[in-house]
């Protein structure tokens, strides 16, 4: 699908909350099919720095770059590096950052990328070109690590049963295709008519883990906080509860005023670096869900940067790390 045809989920709402203005500089942190970038560029004089770790998405945006007359710069990188990307482009502050978190429908629809349990393909799942594949993780991770990954990132309550079956079967034949893994999970996880496919949560977990998506999101949010000008806006669209929880907690902590309670003394607290624009998440309307079922799970949250300094990074996350699991740590 070309960038000219791609309409992102909650695209209109995202751009409305971003409120691009003439002459502004914006970061499209997850370029994908270029829907956000195209809408921002419709405002005269805007400049867009667009980032994607997927080389296919970058290649698909060449036509839009040509049409932008120098106002769109495409960069192949992780969106967690958005602050460094801006500096490399000679920009130290921007008017807005928009990001659409997770796998794209275009990636899901490409069997060769290995994201979908419904399409036969290699068990890859990488959004970029480097690093371990899902097949590598399934082949090398310990049973306990696999169970943790599938439970924490897939919220699969049968995670231990799935991990046990993977470890038992991989001794005979390595898992190299999406079909082989989906078939195994289908045998282990029972489902009733109308339920989601039994492999849905396991595939989600491996995809998130292989691409370090939750760590990427946490780092990207903090990077956006650093590069946004006072009055600049951050807009995030997420597609499942794990992502949305990270965004919600980040914005809640960054927008909190005061401290302590009537039972505890006032606690020292950083001045709020964001003002919420969405007290509750924006969700897709019935018409959008009817045209795109994936929109059903989408949630949009937005906030405006204050003139307070960026907060210190919080405690590191405690979930399994790709580098540790792959080296048996």
XYZ file of C-alpha atoms in Angstrom:
329
model
C 0.000 0.000 0.000
C 1.431 3.389 -0.879
C 1.681 6.191 1.622
C -0.849 8.207 -0.377
C -3.558 5.631 0.344
C -2.839 4.968 4.000
C -5.233 6.415 6.586
C -4.034 5.790 10.154
C -6.453 4.767 12.884
C -7.803 7.878 14.665
C -5.862 9.889 12.085
C -8.165 12.903 12.037
C -8.376 12.999 15.829
C -4.603 12.702 16.172
C -3.935 15.613 13.822
C -6.664 17.700 15.469
C -4.980 17.250 18.861
C -1.534 17.899 17.375
C -2.932 21.147 15.875
C -0.096 21.758 13.388
C 0.426 25.424 12.598
C 2.072 27.222 9.717
C 5.859 27.139 9.980
C 5.900 24.557 12.771
C 8.365 21.666 13.066
C 6.915 18.234 13.852
C 8.155 14.699 14.500
C 6.166 11.810 13.032
C 7.842 9.228 15.240
C 6.260 6.204 13.500
C 6.013 7.063 9.808
C 4.420 3.795 8.634
C 2.283 4.605 5.603
C 2.828 8.346 5.995
C -0.705 9.308 6.974
C 0.250 11.679 9.789
C 3.106 13.226 7.831
C 0.880 13.883 4.840
C -1.765 15.594 7.008
C 0.824 17.767 8.758
C 2.388 18.775 5.435
C -1.042 19.959 4.260
C -0.490 22.929 6.596
C 1.629 25.485 4.700
C 5.232 25.902 5.787
C 5.366 22.943 8.174
C 8.426 20.735 8.361
C 8.267 17.064 9.337
C 11.012 14.779 10.611
C 9.603 11.266 10.110
C 11.136 8.163 11.666
C 10.622 4.456 11.067
C 12.802 1.456 11.835
C 11.158 -0.462 8.979
C 13.150 -0.047 5.773
C 10.084 -0.950 3.714
C 8.170 1.995 5.186
C 11.059 4.337 4.460
C 11.222 3.156 0.844
C 7.468 3.613 0.514
C 7.769 7.255 1.588
C 10.167 8.366 -1.148
C 7.369 9.746 -3.317
C 6.001 11.815 -0.429
C 9.505 13.182 0.224
C 9.757 14.229 -3.420
C 6.367 15.954 -3.292
C 7.172 17.795 -0.058
C 9.724 20.134 -1.666
C 12.229 19.633 1.132
C 9.762 19.838 4.023
C 9.809 16.098 4.829
C 12.909 14.278 6.053
C 12.707 10.496 6.404
C 15.062 8.738 8.823
C 15.487 4.983 9.308
C 15.850 4.611 13.065
C 14.055 3.569 16.235
C 11.559 6.117 17.496
C 13.194 5.960 20.911
C 16.071 7.879 19.291
C 13.861 10.774 18.189
C 15.805 13.371 20.196
C 19.106 12.312 18.615
C 17.465 12.249 15.176
C 16.319 15.848 15.648
C 19.789 16.977 16.730
C 21.299 15.298 13.664
C 18.902 17.372 11.543
C 20.000 20.564 13.290
C 16.831 20.833 15.378
C 16.853 21.127 19.160
C 13.155 21.814 19.796
C 9.918 20.943 17.978
C 6.269 21.997 18.006
C 4.765 18.534 18.156
C 5.388 14.792 18.290
C 2.888 12.179 17.112
C 3.322 8.421 17.407
C 1.229 5.389 16.494
C 2.538 2.531 18.623
C 2.760 -1.135 17.660
C 2.709 -3.214 14.500
C 1.091 -1.698 11.408
C -1.588 -3.329 9.282
C 0.852 -3.205 6.368
C 3.374 -5.277 8.338
C 0.695 -7.754 9.417
C -0.413 -8.212 5.815
C 3.079 -9.166 4.586
C 3.455 -12.913 5.108
C 7.231 -12.706 4.718
C 7.546 -10.506 7.797
C 6.238 -13.273 10.053
C 3.936 -11.132 12.207
C 0.684 -12.945 11.510
C -0.374 -16.381 12.692
C -2.937 -16.388 9.882
C -0.335 -16.222 7.101
C 2.365 -18.815 6.421
C 5.788 -17.203 6.675
C 9.134 -17.231 8.436
C 8.956 -16.736 12.198
C 10.673 -13.346 12.064
C 8.545 -10.489 13.539
C 11.321 -7.887 13.432
C 10.225 -4.363 12.541
C 13.796 -3.508 11.571
C 16.559 -5.416 9.849
C 18.785 -6.285 12.810
C 18.654 -8.347 15.968
C 17.260 -11.745 16.957
C 14.118 -13.039 15.259
C 11.124 -14.594 16.991
C 12.477 -17.970 15.841
C 15.753 -17.208 17.649
C 13.895 -16.379 20.863
C 11.712 -19.489 20.656
C 14.811 -21.615 20.010
C 17.059 -20.232 22.758
C 14.976 -18.832 25.611
C 14.592 -20.992 28.703
C 11.186 -22.390 29.581
C 10.835 -19.958 32.493
C 11.817 -16.974 30.320
C 9.375 -18.021 27.590
C 6.595 -18.355 30.171
C 7.369 -14.879 31.559
C 7.506 -13.318 28.093
C 4.202 -14.854 27.008
C 2.492 -13.966 30.296
C 3.801 -10.404 30.721
C 3.678 -9.220 27.106
C 0.793 -11.341 25.864
C -1.275 -11.504 29.043
C -1.732 -15.209 28.245
C -2.905 -17.070 31.354
C -1.812 -20.402 29.816
C 1.749 -19.131 29.350
C 3.428 -21.914 31.323
C 1.616 -24.590 29.345
C 2.602 -22.923 26.051
C 6.242 -22.531 27.119
C 6.436 -26.149 28.245
C 5.080 -27.355 24.907
C 7.479 -25.152 22.918
C 10.511 -26.447 24.810
C 9.393 -30.058 24.409
C 8.714 -29.779 20.672
C 11.761 -27.686 19.729
C 14.069 -30.546 20.763
C 12.778 -32.514 17.787
C 12.155 -29.751 15.224
C 13.034 -26.043 15.536
C 10.172 -23.584 15.053
C 10.940 -21.678 11.870
C 7.483 -20.758 10.515
C 4.449 -18.918 11.811
C 2.217 -21.874 10.976
C 4.241 -24.324 13.072
C 4.087 -22.128 16.166
C 0.422 -21.206 15.674
C -0.497 -24.890 15.302
C 1.300 -25.780 18.525
C -0.388 -22.997 20.499
C -3.718 -24.022 19.011
C -3.231 -27.514 20.415
C -2.287 -26.269 23.857
C -4.690 -23.349 24.361
C -8.322 -24.354 24.100
C -10.774 -21.853 22.672
C -14.515 -21.624 22.219
C -16.363 -20.395 19.123
C -16.206 -16.619 19.019
C -12.954 -16.401 20.998
C -9.842 -14.802 19.546
C -7.429 -17.205 17.845
C -5.545 -19.232 20.498
C -2.181 -17.977 19.177
C -3.097 -14.271 19.345
C -1.554 -13.543 22.724
C 1.581 -15.643 22.206
C 2.305 -13.933 18.877
C 1.673 -10.515 20.420
C 4.068 -11.316 23.250
C 6.884 -12.453 20.958
C 6.450 -9.441 18.667
C 6.587 -6.984 21.574
C 9.604 -8.774 23.056
C 11.590 -9.119 19.810
C 11.122 -5.428 19.015
C 11.519 -4.266 22.641
C 8.365 -2.259 22.068
C 7.545 -1.308 25.643
C 11.092 -0.143 26.380
C 11.059 1.760 23.092
C 7.813 3.476 24.057
C 9.033 4.491 27.499
C 12.232 5.938 26.040
C 10.385 7.693 23.202
C 7.968 9.402 25.590
C 10.857 10.759 27.671
C 12.641 11.873 24.493
C 9.519 13.718 23.313
C 9.370 15.491 26.667
C 12.925 16.744 26.113
C 12.481 18.027 22.552
C 9.035 19.636 22.755
C 8.869 23.425 23.050
C 6.588 24.978 25.678
C 3.148 24.741 24.100
C 4.265 21.850 21.896
C 1.992 18.836 21.780
C 2.452 15.091 22.228
C -0.129 12.744 20.698
C 0.060 8.960 21.127
C -2.215 6.289 19.642
C -1.848 2.827 21.167
C -3.576 -0.480 20.487
C -3.497 -2.576 23.616
C -3.599 -2.198 27.364
C 0.139 -2.592 27.990
C 1.012 0.346 25.724
C -1.873 2.498 26.889
C -0.964 1.928 30.537
C 2.579 3.194 29.900
C 1.300 6.305 28.104
C -1.371 6.969 30.735
C 1.075 6.599 33.630
C 3.713 8.766 31.933
C 1.312 11.625 31.238
C -0.371 11.315 34.626
C 2.956 11.529 36.460
C 4.210 14.380 34.261
C 1.008 16.423 34.676
C 0.509 15.936 38.421
C 0.465 19.033 40.594
C 1.013 19.165 44.346
C 2.069 16.277 46.524
C 1.405 14.531 49.757
C -1.992 14.332 51.448
C -3.677 15.335 54.698
C -2.042 12.263 56.251
C 1.476 12.868 54.917
C 3.659 15.972 54.732
C 3.985 17.744 51.403
C 6.476 15.867 49.236
C 9.007 17.550 46.990
C 7.795 17.131 43.440
C 8.910 18.336 40.041
C 6.741 20.966 38.390
C 4.368 19.419 35.833
C 6.001 19.189 32.404
C 2.712 18.452 30.604
C -0.878 19.608 30.756
C -3.362 16.911 29.765
C -5.516 17.528 26.703
C -7.384 14.227 27.088
C -8.643 13.378 30.565
C -9.977 10.143 29.098
C -8.628 8.390 26.014
C -10.184 9.203 22.652
C -11.554 6.079 20.957
C -12.683 5.356 17.412
C -16.273 5.923 16.372
C -18.626 3.250 15.093
C -18.035 4.148 11.432
C -14.247 3.804 11.722
C -14.521 0.504 13.584
C -16.914 -0.788 10.918
C -14.377 0.045 8.182
C -11.331 -1.081 10.196
C -11.917 -3.582 13.040
C -8.381 -2.924 14.345
C -9.583 0.547 15.387
C -11.741 -1.032 18.093
C -8.801 -1.306 20.495
C -7.176 2.055 19.665
C -6.806 4.733 22.343
C -5.482 8.248 21.817
C -3.950 10.350 24.584
C -2.565 13.862 24.168
C -0.876 16.523 26.275
C 0.707 19.959 25.872
C 4.224 20.733 27.059
C 4.615 23.308 29.808
C 7.711 25.456 30.342
C 8.886 23.280 33.273
C 12.101 21.278 32.897
C 11.876 17.656 31.777
C 11.581 15.208 34.660
C 14.274 12.716 35.592
C 13.878 9.220 34.168
C 11.997 6.878 36.478
C 12.976 3.449 37.696
C 14.015 0.986 34.957
C 11.383 -1.535 33.947
C 11.497 -4.982 35.528
C 10.265 -7.104 32.623
C 12.558 -9.532 30.724
C 15.154 -7.951 28.439
C 15.969 -9.288 24.968
C 19.751 -9.119 25.460
C 19.572 -10.973 28.784
C 17.332 -13.742 27.486
C 19.387 -14.294 24.335
C 22.609 -14.689 26.281
C 20.955 -16.892 28.884
C 21.143 -14.247 31.621
